PDB file of C-alpha atoms and ligand atoms in Angstrom:
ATOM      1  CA  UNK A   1    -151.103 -79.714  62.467  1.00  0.00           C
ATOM      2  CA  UNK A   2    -149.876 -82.687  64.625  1.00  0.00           C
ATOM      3  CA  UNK A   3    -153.102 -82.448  66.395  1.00  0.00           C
ATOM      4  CA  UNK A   4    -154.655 -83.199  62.744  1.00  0.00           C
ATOM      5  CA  UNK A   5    -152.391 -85.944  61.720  1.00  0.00           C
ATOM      6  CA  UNK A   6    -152.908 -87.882  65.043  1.00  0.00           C
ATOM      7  CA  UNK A   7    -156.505 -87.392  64.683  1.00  0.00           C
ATOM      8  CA  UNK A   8    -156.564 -88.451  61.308  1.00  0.00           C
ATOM      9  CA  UNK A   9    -154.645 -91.616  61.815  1.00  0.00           C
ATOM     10  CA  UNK A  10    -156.618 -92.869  64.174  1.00  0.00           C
ATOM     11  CA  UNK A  11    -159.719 -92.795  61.883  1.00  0.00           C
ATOM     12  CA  UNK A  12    -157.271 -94.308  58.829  1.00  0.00           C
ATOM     13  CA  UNK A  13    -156.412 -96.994  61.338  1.00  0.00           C
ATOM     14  CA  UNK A  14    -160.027 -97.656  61.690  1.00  0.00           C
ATOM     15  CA  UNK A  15    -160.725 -98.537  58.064  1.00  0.00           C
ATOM     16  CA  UNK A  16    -161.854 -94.645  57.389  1.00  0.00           C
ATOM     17  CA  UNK A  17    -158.975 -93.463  54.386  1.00  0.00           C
ATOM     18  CA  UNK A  18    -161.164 -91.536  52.350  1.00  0.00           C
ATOM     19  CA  UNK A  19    -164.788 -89.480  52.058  1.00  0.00           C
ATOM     20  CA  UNK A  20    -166.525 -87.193  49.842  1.00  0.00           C
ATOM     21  CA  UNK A  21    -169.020 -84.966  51.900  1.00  0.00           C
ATOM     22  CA  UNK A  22    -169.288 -83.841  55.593  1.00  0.00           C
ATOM     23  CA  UNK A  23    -172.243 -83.022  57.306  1.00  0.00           C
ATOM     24  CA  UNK A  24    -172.138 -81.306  60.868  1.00  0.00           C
ATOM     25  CA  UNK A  25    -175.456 -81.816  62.063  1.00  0.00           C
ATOM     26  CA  UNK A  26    -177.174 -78.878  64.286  1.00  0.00           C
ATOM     27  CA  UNK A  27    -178.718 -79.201  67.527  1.00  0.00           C
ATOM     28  CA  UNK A  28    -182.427 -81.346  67.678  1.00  0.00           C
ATOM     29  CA  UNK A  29    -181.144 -82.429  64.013  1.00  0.00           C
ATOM     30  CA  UNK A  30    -180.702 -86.301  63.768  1.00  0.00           C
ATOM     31  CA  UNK A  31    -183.026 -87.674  61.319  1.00  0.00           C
ATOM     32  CA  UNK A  32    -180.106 -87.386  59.085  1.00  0.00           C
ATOM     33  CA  UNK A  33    -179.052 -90.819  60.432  1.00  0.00           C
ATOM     34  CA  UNK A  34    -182.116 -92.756  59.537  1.00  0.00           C
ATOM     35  CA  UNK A  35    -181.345 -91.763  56.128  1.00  0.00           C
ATOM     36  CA  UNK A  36    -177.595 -92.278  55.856  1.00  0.00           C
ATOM     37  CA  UNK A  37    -176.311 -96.036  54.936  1.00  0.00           C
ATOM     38  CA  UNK A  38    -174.104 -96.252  58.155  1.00  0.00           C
ATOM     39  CA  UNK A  39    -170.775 -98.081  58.363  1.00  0.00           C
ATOM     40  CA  UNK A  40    -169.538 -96.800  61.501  1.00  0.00           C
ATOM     41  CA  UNK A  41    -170.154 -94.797  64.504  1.00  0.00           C
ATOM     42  CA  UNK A  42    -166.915 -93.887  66.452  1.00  0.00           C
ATOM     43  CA  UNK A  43    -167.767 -91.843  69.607  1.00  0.00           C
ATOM     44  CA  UNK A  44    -165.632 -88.618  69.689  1.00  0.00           C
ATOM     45  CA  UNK A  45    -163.852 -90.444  72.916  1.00  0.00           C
ATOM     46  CA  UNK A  46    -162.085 -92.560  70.985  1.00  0.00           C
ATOM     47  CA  UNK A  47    -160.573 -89.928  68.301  1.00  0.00           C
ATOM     48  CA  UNK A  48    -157.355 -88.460  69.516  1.00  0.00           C
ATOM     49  CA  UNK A  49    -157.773 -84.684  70.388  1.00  0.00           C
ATOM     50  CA  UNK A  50    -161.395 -84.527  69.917  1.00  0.00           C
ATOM     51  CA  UNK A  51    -163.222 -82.587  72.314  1.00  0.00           C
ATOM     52  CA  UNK A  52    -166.014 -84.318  74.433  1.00  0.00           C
ATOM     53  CA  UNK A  53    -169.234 -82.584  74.191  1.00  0.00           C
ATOM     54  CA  UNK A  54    -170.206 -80.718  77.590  1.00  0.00           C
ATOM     55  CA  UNK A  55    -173.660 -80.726  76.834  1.00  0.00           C
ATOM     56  CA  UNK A  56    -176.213 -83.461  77.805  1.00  0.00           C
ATOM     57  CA  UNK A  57    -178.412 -83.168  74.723  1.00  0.00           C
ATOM     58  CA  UNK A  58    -175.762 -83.002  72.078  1.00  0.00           C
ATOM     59  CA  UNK A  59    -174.550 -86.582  71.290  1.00  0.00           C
ATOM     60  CA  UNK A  60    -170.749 -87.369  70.779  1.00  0.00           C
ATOM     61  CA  UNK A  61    -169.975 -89.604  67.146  1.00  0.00           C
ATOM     62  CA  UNK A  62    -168.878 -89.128  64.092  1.00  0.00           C
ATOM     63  CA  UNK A  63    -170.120 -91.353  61.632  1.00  0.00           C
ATOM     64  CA  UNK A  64    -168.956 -93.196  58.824  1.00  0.00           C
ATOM     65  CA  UNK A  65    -171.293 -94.346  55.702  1.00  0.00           C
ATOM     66  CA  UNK A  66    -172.721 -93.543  52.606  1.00  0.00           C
ATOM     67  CA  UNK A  67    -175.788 -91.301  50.742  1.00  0.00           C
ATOM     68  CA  UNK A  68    -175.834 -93.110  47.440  1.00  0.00           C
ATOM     69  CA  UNK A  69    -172.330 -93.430  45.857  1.00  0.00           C
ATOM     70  CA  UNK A  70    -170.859 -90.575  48.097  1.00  0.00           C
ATOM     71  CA  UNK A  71    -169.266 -91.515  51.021  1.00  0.00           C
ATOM     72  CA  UNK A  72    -169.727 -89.456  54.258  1.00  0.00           C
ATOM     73  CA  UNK A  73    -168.516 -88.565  57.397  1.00  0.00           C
ATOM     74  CA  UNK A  74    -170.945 -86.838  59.530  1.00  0.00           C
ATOM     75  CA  UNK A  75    -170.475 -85.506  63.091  1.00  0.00           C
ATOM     76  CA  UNK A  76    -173.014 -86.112  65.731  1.00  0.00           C
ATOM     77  CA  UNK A  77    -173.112 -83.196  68.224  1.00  0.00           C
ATOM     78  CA  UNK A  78    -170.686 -80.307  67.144  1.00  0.00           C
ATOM     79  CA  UNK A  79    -168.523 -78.057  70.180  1.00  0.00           C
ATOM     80  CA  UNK A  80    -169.425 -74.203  71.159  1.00  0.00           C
ATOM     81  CA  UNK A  81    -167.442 -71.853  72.434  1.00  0.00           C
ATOM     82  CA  UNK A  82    -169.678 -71.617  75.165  1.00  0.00           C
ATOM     83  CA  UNK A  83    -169.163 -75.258  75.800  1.00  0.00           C
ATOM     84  CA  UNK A  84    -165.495 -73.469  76.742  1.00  0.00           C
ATOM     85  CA  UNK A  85    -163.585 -74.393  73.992  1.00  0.00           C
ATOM     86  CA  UNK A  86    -160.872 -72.605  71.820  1.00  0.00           C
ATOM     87  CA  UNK A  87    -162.639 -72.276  68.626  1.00  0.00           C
ATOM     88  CA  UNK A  88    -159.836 -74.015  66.655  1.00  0.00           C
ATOM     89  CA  UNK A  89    -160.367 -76.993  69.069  1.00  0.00           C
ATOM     90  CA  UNK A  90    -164.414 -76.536  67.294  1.00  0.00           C
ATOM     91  CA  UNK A  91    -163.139 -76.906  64.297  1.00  0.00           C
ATOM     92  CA  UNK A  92    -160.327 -79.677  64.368  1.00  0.00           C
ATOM     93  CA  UNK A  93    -162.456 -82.813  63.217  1.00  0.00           C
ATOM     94  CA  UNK A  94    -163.231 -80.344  60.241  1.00  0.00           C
ATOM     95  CA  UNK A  95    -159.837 -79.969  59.393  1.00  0.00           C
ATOM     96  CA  UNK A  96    -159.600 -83.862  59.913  1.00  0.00           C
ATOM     97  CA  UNK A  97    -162.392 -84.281  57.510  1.00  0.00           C
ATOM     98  CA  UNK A  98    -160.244 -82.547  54.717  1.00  0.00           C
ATOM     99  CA  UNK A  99    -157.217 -84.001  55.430  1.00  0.00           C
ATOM    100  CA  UNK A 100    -159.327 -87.742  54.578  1.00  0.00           C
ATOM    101  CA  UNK A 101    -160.478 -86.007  51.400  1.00  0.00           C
ATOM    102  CA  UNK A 102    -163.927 -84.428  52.138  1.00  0.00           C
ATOM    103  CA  UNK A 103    -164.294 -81.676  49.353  1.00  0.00           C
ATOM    104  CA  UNK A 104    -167.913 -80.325  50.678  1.00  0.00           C
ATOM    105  CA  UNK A 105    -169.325 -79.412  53.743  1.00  0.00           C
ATOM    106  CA  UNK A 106    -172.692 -78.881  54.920  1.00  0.00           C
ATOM    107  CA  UNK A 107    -174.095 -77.614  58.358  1.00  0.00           C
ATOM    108  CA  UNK A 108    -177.027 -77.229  60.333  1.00  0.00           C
ATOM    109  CA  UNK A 109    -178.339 -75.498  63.328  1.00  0.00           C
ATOM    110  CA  UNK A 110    -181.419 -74.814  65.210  1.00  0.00           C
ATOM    111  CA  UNK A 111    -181.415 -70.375  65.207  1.00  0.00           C
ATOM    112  CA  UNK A 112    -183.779 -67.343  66.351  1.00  0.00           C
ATOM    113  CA  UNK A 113    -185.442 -65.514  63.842  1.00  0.00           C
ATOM    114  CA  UNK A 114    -184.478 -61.898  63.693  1.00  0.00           C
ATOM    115  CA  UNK A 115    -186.499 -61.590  60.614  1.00  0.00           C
ATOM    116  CA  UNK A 116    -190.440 -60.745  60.893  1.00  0.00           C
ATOM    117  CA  UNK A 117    -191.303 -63.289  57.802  1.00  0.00           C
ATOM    118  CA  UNK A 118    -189.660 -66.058  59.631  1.00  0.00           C
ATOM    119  CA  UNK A 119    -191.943 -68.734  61.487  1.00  0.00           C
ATOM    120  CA  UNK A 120    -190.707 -71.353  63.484  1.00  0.00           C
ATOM    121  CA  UNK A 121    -189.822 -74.477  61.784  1.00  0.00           C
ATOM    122  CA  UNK A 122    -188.644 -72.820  58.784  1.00  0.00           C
ATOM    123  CA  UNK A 123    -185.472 -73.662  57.282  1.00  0.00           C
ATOM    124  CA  UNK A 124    -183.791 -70.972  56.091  1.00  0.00           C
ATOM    125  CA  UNK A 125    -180.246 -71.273  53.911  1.00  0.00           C
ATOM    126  CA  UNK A 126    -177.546 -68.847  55.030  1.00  0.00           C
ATOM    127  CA  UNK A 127    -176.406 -66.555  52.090  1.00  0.00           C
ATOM    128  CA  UNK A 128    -174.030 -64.736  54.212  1.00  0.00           C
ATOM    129  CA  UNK A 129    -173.181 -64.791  58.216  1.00  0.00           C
ATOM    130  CA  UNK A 130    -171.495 -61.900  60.682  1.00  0.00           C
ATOM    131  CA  UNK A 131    -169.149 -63.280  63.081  1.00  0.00           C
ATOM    132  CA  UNK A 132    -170.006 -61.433  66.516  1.00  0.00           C
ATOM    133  CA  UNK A 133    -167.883 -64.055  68.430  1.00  0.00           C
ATOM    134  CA  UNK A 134    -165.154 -62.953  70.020  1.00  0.00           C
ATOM    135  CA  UNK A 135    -162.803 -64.898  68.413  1.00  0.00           C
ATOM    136  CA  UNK A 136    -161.431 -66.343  65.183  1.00  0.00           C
ATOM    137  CA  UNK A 137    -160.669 -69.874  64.643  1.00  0.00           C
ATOM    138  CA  UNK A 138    -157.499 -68.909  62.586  1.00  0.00           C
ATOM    139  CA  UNK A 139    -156.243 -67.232  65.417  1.00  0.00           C
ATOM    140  CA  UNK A 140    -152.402 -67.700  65.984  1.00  0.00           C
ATOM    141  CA  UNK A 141    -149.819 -69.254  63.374  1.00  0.00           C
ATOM    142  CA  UNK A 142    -151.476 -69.809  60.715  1.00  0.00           C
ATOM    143  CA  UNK A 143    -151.592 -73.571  59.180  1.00  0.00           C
ATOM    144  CA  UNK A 144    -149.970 -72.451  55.767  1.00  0.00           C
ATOM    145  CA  UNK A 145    -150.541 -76.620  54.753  1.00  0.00           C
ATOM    146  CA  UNK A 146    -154.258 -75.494  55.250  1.00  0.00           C
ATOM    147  CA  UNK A 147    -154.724 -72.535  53.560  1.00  0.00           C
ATOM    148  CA  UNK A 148    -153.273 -68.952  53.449  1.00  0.00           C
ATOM    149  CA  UNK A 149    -152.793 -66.081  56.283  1.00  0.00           C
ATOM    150  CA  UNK A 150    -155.681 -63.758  54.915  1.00  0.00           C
ATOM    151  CA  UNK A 151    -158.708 -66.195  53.325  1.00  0.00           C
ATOM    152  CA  UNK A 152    -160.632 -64.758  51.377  1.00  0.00           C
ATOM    153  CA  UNK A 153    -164.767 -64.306  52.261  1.00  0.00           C
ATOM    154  CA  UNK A 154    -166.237 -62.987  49.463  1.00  0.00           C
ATOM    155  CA  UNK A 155    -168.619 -65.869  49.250  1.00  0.00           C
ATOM    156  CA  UNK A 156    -168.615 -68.205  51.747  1.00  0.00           C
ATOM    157  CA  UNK A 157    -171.252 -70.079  51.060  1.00  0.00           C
ATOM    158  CA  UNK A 158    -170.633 -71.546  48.069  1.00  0.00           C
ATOM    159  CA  UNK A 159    -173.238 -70.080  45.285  1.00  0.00           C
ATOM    160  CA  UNK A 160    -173.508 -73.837  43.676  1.00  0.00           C
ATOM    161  CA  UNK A 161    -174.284 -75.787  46.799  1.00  0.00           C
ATOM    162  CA  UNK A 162    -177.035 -72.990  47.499  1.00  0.00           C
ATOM    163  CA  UNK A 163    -178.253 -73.327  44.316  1.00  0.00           C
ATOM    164  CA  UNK A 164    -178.669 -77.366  44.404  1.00  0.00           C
ATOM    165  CA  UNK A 165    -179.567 -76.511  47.697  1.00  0.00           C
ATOM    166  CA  UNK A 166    -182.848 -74.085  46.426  1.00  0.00           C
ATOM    167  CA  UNK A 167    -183.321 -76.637  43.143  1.00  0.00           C
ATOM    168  CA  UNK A 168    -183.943 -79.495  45.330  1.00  0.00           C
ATOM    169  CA  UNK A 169    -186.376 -77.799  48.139  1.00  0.00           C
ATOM    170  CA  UNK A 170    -188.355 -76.760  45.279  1.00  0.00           C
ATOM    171  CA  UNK A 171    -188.691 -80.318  43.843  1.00  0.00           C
ATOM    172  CA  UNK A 172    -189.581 -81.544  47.191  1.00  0.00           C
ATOM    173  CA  UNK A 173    -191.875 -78.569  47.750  1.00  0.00           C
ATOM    174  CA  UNK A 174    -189.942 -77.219  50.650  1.00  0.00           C
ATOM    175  CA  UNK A 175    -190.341 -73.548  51.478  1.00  0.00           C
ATOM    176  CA  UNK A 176    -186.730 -73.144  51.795  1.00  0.00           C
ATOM    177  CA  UNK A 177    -185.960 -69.293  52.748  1.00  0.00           C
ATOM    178  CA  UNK A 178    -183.112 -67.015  52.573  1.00  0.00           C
ATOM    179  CA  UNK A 179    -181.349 -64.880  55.299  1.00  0.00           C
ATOM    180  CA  UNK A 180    -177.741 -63.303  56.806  1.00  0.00           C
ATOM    181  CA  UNK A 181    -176.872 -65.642  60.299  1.00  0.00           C
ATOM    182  CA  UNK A 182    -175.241 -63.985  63.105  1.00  0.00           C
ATOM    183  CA  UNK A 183    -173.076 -66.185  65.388  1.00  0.00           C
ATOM    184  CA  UNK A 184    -173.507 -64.902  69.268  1.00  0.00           C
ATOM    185  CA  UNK A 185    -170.815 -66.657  72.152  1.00  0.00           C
ATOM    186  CA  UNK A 186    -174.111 -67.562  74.431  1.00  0.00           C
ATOM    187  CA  UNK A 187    -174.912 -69.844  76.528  1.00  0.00           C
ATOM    188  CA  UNK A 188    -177.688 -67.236  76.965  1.00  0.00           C
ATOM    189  CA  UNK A 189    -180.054 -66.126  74.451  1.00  0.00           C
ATOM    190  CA  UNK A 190    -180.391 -62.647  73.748  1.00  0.00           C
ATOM    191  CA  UNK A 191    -181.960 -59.528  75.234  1.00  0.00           C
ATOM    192  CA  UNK A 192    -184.530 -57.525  73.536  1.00  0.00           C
ATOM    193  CA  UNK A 193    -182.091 -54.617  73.021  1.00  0.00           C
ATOM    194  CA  UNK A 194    -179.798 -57.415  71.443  1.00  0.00           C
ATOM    195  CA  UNK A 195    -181.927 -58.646  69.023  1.00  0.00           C
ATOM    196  CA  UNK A 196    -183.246 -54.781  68.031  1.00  0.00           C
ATOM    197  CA  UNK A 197    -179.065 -54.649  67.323  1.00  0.00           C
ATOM    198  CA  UNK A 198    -179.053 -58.173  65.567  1.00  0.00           C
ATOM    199  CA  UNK A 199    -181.706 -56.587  62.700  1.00  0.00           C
ATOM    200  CA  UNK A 200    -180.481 -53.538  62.550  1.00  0.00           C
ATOM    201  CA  UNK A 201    -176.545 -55.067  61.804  1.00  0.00           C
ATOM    202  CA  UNK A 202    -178.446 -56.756  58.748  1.00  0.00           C
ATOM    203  CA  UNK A 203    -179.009 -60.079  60.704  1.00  0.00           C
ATOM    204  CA  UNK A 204    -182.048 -62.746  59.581  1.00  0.00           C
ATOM    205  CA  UNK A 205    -181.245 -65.306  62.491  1.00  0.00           C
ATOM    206  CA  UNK A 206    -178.807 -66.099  65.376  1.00  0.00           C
ATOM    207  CA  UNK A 207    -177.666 -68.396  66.736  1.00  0.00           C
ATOM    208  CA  UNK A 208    -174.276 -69.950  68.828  1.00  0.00           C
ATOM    209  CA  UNK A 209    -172.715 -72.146  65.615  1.00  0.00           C
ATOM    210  CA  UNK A 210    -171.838 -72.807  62.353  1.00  0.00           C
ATOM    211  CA  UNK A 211    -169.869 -69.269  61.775  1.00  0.00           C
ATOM    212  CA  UNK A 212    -166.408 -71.020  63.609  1.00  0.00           C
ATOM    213  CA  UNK A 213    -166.450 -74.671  61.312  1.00  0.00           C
ATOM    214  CA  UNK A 214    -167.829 -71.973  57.981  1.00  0.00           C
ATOM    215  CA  UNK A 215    -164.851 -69.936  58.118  1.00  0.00           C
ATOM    216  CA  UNK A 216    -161.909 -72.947  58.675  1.00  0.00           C
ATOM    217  CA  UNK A 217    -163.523 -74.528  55.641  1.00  0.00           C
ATOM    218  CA  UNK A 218    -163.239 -71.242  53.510  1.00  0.00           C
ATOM    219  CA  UNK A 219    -159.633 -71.372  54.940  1.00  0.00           C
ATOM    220  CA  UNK A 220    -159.080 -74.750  53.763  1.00  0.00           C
ATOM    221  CA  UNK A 221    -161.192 -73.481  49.992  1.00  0.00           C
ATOM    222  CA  UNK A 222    -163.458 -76.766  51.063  1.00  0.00           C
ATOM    223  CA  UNK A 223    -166.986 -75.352  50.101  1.00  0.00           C
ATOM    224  CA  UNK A 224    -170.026 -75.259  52.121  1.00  0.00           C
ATOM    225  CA  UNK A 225    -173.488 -74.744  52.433  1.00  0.00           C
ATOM    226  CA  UNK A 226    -175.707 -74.407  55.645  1.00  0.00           C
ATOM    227  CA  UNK A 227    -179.184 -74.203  56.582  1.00  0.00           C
ATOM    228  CA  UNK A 228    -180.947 -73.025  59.567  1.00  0.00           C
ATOM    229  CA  UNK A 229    -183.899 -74.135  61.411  1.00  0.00           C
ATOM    230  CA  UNK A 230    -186.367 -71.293  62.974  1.00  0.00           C
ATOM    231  CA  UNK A 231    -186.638 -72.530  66.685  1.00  0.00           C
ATOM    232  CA  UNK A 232    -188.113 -69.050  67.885  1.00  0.00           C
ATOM    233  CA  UNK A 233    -189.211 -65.945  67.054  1.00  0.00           C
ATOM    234  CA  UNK A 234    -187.399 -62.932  68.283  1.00  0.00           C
ATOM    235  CA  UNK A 235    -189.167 -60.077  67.804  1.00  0.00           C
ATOM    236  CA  UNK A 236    -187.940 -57.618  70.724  1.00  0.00           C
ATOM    237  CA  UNK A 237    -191.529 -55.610  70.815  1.00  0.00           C
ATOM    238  CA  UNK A 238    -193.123 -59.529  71.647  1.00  0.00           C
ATOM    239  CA  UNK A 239    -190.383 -61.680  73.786  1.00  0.00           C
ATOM    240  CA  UNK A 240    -191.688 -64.397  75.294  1.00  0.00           C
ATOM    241  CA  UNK A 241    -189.223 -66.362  77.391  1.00  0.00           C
ATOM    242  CA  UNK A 242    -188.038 -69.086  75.255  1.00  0.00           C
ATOM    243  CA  UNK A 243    -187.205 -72.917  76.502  1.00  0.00           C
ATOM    244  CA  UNK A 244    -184.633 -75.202  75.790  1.00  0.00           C
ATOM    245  CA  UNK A 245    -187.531 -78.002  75.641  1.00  0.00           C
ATOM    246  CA  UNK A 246    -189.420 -75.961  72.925  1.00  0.00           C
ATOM    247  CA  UNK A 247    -186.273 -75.013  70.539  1.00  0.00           C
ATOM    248  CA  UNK A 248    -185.713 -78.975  71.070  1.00  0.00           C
ATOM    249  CA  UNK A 249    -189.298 -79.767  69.771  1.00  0.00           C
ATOM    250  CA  UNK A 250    -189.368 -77.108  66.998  1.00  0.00           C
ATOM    251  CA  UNK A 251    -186.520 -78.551  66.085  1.00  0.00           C
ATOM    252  CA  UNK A 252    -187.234 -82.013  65.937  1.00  0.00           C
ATOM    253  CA  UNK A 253    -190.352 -81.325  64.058  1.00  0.00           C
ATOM    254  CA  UNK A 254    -188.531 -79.657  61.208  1.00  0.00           C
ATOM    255  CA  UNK A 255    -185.586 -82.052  61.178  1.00  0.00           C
ATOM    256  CA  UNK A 256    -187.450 -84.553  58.854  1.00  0.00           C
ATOM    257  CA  UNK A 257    -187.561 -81.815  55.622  1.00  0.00           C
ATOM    258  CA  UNK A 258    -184.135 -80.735  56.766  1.00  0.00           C
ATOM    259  CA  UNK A 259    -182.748 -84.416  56.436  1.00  0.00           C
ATOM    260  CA  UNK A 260    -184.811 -85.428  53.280  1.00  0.00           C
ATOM    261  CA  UNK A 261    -183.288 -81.980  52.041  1.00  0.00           C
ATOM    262  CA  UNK A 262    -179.291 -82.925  52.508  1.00  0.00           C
ATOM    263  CA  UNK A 263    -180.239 -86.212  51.556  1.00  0.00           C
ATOM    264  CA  UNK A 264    -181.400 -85.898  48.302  1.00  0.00           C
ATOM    265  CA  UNK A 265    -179.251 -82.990  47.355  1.00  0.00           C
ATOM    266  CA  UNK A 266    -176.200 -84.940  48.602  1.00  0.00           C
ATOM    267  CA  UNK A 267    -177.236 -87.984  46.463  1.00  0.00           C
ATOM    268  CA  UNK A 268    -177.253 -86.175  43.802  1.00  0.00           C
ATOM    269  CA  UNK A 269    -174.305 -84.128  43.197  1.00  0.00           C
TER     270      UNK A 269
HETATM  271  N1  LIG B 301    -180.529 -66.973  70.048  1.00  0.00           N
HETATM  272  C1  LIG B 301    -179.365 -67.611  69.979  1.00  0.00           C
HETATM  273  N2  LIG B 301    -179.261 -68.878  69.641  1.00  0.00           N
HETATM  274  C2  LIG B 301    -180.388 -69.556  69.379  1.00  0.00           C
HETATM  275  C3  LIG B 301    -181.632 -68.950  69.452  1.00  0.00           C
HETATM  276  C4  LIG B 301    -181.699 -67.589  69.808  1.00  0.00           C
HETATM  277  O1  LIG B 301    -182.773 -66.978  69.905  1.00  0.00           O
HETATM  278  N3  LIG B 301    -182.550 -69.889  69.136  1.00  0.00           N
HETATM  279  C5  LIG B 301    -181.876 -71.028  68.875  1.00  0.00           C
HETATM  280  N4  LIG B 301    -180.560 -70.832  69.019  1.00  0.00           N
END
């Protein structure tokens, strides 16, 4: 918890007392920022008991600014476990968010389709994850000022953000999908025996995110919503080896309809 405060006075001290919405922006996924009225940009270096991201291609900032009348902060580059870190280090600037107010939470990542009807560059909203980490991010004493021992995960993505979430693809003519996200450790991707497993367990996509930050916010009752984009298609009877270079340009291909997606849906809740 004094990990939290610190953090969270630093940002106060910077002029940043209060937001409305956080936005954890997935690999390949930056467009958001053209989009977003930005105040500030603090690189994670300068936050106390932030983690520094390990990896080249994931940026470092959280950002400070505004979609419409809602003010946000939105972190640049997320943390991994297979970055190394504790997964309650991964999800300390979202407890920092909700100590400076933020009451909703919305994710991306770049993900592996498990499921046949899923092409790359799709987005697909997650309805419902399985956490094959091996780890919890509530691990240890729990933070009662946070939320309670046993949360509750009946629904944890919240079943109004999903549906502004599905109201506004269809007004912008997005063919926004459905599907269950599994959360591997990585850093590799999977085998073809793994990703036979991954649809048998019930899985649509996988991926190495999201799952850690989704279950400290239904800790903390802050709800969320999240939406994956297709960066490959793992079917195990077809594998083709897959490149970092290609999930980055799938990804960066979709990332405009992602962006224009939480954008408009943000401005108008
Ligand atoms: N597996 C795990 N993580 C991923 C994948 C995948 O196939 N694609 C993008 N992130």
């Amino acid at each position: 918890m004094e990990e939290i405060e610190k953090a969270k006075d630093a940002l106060v001290l910077k002029g940043i007392e209060k937001a409305d919405i956080g936005i954890v922006l997935g690999t390949g996924l930056e467009r958001m920022l053209d989009l977003v009225e930005i105040k500030q940009t603090i690189p994670y270096s300068q936050i106390p008991g932030f983690p520094v991201s390990t990896v080249q291609f994931h940026k470092g900032n959280l950002i400070f600014g505004n979609i419409g009348e809602k003010k946000i902060l939105m972190m640049q580059g997320r943390f991994h476990a297979y970055e190394g870190y504790s997964l309650d280090k991964i999800v300390l600037p979202l407890r920092v968010m909700k100590l400076l107010g933020v009451q909703k939470l919305f994710l991306s990542n770049a993900a592996g389709g498990i499921n046949s009807n899923f092409k790359k560059g799709d987005l697909v909203i997650i309805e419902d994850h399985i956490n094959l980490l091996y780890g919890n991010p509530l691990t240890g004493k729990n933070l009662d000022e946070l939320g309670p021992r046993f949360p509750d995960m009946s629904e944890p993505y919240d079943p109004l953000l999903i549906r502004q979430l599905k109201q506004k693809s269809g007004a912008l003519n997005l063919n926004l999908k459905s599907g269950v996200y599994a959360a591997v450790h990585g850093p590799n991707l999977e085998t073809k025996a793994e990703y036979r497993y991954l649809k048998i367990i019930g899985a649509d996509m996988v991926g190495m995110s999201t799952v850690p930050e989704v279950i400290a916010a239904n800790h903390m009752q802050m709800p969320c919503a999240a939406v994956s984009v297709i960066t490959d298609e793992c079917d195990p009877d077809n594998l083709k080896p897959v490149e970092l270079e290609e999930i980055l340009a799938v990804a960066k291909e979709a990332d405009e309809k992602l962006s224009k997606l939480f954008y408009e849906t943000i401005k108008s809740l």
